[in-house]
Short mmCIF file of C-alpha atoms in Angstrom, two decimals:
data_model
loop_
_atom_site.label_atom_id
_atom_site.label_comp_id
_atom_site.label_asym_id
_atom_site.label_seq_id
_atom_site.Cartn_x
_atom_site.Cartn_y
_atom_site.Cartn_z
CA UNK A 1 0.00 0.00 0.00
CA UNK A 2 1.55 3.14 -0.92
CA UNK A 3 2.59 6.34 1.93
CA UNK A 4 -0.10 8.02 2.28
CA UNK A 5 -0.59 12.32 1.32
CA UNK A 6 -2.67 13.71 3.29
CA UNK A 7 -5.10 16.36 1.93
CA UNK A 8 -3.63 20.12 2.85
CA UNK A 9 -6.51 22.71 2.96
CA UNK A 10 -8.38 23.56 0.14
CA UNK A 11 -6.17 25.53 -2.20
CA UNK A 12 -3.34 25.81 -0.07
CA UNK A 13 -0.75 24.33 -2.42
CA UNK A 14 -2.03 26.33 -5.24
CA UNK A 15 -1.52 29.07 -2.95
CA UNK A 16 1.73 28.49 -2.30
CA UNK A 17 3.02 27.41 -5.82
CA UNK A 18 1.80 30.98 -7.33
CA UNK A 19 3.55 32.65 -4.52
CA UNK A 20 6.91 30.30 -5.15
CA UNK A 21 6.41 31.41 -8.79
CA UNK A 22 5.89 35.20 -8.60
CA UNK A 23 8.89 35.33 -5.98
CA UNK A 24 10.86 33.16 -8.90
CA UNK A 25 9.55 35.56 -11.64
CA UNK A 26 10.97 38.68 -9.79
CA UNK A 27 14.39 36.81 -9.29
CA UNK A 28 13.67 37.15 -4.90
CA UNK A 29 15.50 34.56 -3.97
CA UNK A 30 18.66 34.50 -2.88
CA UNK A 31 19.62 30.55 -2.50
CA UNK A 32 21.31 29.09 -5.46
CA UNK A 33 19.06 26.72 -6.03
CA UNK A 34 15.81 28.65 -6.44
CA UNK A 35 17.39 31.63 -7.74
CA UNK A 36 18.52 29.26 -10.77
CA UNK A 37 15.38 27.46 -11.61
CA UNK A 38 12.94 28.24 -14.29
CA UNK A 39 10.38 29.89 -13.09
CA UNK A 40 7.68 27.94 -14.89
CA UNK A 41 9.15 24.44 -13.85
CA UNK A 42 8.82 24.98 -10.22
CA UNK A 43 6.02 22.47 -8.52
CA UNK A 44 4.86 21.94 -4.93
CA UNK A 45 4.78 18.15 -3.93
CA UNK A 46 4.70 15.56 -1.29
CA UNK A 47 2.53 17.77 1.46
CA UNK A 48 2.60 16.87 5.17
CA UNK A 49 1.61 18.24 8.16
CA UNK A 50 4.46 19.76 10.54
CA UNK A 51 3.55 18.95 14.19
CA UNK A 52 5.91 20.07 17.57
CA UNK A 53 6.24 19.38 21.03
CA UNK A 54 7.80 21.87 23.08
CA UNK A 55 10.88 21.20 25.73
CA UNK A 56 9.31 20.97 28.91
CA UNK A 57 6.67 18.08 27.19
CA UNK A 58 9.48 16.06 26.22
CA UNK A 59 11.56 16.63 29.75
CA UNK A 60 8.48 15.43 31.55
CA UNK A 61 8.13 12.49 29.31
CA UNK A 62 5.60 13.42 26.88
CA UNK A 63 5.21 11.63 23.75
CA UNK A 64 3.85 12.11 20.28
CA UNK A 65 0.33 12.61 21.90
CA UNK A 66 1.47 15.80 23.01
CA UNK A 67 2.21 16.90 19.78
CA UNK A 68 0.49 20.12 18.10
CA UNK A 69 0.13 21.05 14.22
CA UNK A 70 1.78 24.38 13.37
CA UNK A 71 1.75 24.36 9.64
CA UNK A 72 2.02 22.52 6.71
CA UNK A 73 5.27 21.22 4.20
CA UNK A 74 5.99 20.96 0.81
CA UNK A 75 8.60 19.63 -1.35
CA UNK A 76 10.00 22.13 -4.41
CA UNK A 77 10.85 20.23 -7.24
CA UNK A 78 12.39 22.05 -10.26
CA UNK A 79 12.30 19.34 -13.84
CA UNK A 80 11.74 16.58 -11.34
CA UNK A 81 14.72 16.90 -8.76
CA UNK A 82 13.85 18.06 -5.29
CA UNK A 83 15.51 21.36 -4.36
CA UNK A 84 13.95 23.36 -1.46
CA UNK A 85 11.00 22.77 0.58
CA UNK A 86 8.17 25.49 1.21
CA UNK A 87 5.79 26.00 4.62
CA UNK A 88 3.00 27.45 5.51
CA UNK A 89 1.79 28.71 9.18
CA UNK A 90 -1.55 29.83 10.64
CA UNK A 91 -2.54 33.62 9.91
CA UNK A 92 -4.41 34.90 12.79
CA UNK A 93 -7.83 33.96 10.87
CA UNK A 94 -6.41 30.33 11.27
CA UNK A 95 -5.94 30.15 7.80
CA UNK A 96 -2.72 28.69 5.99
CA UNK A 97 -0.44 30.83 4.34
CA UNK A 98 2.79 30.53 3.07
CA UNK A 99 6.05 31.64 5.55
CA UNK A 100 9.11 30.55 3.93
CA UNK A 101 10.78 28.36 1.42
CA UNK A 102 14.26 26.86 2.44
CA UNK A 103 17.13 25.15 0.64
CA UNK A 104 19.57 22.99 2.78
CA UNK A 105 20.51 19.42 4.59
CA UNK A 106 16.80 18.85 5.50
CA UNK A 107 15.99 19.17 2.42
CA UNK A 108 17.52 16.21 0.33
CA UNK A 109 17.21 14.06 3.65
CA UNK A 110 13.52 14.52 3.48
CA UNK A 111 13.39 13.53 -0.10
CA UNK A 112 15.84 10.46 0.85
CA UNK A 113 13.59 9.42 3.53
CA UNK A 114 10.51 9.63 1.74
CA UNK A 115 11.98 7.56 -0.78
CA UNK A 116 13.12 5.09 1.48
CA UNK A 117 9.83 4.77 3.64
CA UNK A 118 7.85 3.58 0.53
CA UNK A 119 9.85 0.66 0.00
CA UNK A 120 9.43 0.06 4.02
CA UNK A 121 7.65 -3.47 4.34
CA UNK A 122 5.84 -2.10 7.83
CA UNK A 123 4.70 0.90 4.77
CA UNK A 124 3.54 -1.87 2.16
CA UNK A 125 1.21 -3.18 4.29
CA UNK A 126 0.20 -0.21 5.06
CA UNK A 127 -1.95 2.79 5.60
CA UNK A 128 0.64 4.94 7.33
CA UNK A 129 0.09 8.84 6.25
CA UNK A 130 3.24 10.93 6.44
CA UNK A 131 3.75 13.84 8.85
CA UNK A 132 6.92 15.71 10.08
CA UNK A 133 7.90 16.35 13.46
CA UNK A 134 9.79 19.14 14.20
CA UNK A 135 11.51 19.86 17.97
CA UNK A 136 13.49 22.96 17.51
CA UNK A 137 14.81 23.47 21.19
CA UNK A 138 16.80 19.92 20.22
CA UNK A 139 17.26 21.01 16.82
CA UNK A 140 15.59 17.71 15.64
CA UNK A 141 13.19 16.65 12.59
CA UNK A 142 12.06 14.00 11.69
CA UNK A 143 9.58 11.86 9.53
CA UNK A 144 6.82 10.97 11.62
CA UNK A 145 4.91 7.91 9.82
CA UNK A 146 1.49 7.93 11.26
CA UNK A 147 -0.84 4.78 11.30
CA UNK A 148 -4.25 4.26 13.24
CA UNK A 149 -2.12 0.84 14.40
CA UNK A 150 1.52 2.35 15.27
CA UNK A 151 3.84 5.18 14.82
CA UNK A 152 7.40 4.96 13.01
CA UNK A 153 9.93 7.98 13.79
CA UNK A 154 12.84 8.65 11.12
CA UNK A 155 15.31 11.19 12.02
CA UNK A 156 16.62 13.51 9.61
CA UNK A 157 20.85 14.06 9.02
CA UNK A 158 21.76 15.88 11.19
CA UNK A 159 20.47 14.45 13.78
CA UNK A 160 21.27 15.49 17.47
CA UNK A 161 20.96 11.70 18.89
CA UNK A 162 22.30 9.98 15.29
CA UNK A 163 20.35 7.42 13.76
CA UNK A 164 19.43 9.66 10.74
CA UNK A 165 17.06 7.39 8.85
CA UNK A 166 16.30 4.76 10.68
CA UNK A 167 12.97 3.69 12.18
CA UNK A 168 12.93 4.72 15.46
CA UNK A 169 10.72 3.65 17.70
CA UNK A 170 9.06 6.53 20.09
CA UNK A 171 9.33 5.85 22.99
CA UNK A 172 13.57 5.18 22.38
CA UNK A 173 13.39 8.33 20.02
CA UNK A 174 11.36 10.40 23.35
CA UNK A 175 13.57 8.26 26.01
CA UNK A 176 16.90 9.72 23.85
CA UNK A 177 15.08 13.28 23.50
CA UNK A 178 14.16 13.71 27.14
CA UNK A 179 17.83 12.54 28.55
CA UNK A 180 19.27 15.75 26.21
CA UNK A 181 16.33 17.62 27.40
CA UNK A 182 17.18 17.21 30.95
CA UNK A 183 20.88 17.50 30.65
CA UNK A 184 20.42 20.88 28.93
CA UNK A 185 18.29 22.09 31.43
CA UNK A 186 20.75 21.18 34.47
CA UNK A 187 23.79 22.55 32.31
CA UNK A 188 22.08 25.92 32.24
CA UNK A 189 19.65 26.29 34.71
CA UNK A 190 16.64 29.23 33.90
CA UNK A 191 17.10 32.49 35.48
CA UNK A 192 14.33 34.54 36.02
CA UNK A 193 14.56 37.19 33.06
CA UNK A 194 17.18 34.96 31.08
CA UNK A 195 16.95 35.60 27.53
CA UNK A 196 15.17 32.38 25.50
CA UNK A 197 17.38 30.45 23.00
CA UNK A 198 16.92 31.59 19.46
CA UNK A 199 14.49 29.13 17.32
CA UNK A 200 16.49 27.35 14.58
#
C-alpha cells in the first residue's frame, strides 16, 4: 500500500506554488538553487503536516500525543529533482499561508527518507500517512509515519541523537530526547529574566 498524502486545505498548495512562482519571476530569492530554476518548472509536492512538542513536554516524558500542528510542508521540485521545501503557518484567521521556502541538509534528507519509507515493508502493508515532526529546542526533525495501528519515527541528518534514517521507535526516540532535554536544562539552569534560545 503506498505512503499516504494527506489532503492540505483547500487551495493551499495552489496558494503556495503561485507565490513560489511570482517570488521566482521577480528573481527574490537568494539561495542558489531557487534563484537558478525556471520559473515555470517549479512544482509543490509531497505535502505533510508539521507537528511540535515543546521542551518541557518532552523533559516530563511526553510523547507524540502531546504533539500540536503548526503548519504545513511541501517539497519544491524544479524538472523533477527536489531542491527546497516550502511551509506554511496559521494567519491569525487560522488560515494557511505561506512563511518561507528553504534550501539545505533537511531538504535532500527529506526527499531520501521519503523515498526510502515507501519501500518500508511495515509501509507496504500499510496505511501509514506521512507527517513531520519538528523539535526545535533539540534542533531535531524527523519523519513521523502515522498509522491508526503504530507510529514509526525517522530522524533527519543531522540528527542530534544519530540514527538519521532509521525507524525509530518513540518511545527510544522520546527516552533519547528527554535525557538531552534534561541535561540541557541542568547545564544551564533558567534564570528569572534569562533571555530564550533563538528558534532554529
Amino acid at each position: 500500500m503506498p505512503l499516504h498524502m494527506p489532503a492540505p486545505p483547500a487551495g493551499v498548495p495552489e496558494t503556495v506554488q503561485s507565490k513560489l512562482r511570482a517570488l521566482a519571476g521577480d528573481s527574490r530569492f537568494s539561495t542558489q538553487a531557487l534563484r537558478l530554476a525556471e520559473r515555470d518548472q517549479l512544482e509543490v509536492s509531497t505535502p505533510h503536516q508539521v507537528f511540535t512538542i515543546g521542551l518541557d513536554d518532552i523533559e516530563s516524558g511526553a510523547g507524540l500525543d502531546a504533539a500540536q500542528p503548526v503548519g504545513w510542508r511541501y517539497l519544491v521540485t524544479a524538472g523533477g529533482d527536489v531542491i527546497a521545501s516550502a511551509e506554511t503557518t496559521q494567519a491569525p484567521d487560522g488560515t494557511p499561508q505561506p512563511a518561507q521556502f528553504t534550501e539545505g541538509r533537511f531538504v535532500g534528507a527529506t526527499a531520501t527518507a521519503v523515498q526510502a519509507a515507501r519501500a518500508l515493508p511495515q509501509v507496504e502493508k500499510g496505511p501509514f500517512e506521512l507527517r513531520l515532526l519538528r523539535i526545535p529546542s533539540l534542533y531535531l526533525m524527523a519523519l513521523w509515519l502515522h498509522s491508526p495501528a503504530t507510529d514509526l519515527l525517522v530522524p533527519l541528518a543531522p540528527s542530534p541523537i544519530g540514527k538519521e534514517g532509521q525507524i525509530v521507535p518513540p518511545a527510544q526516540l522520546f527516552g533519547d530526547l528527554a535525557r538531552q532535554a534534561r541535561a540541557r536544562s541542568a547545564a544551564a539552569p533558567h534564570r528569572p529574566g534569562a533571555a530564550e534560545p533563538p528558534t532554529p
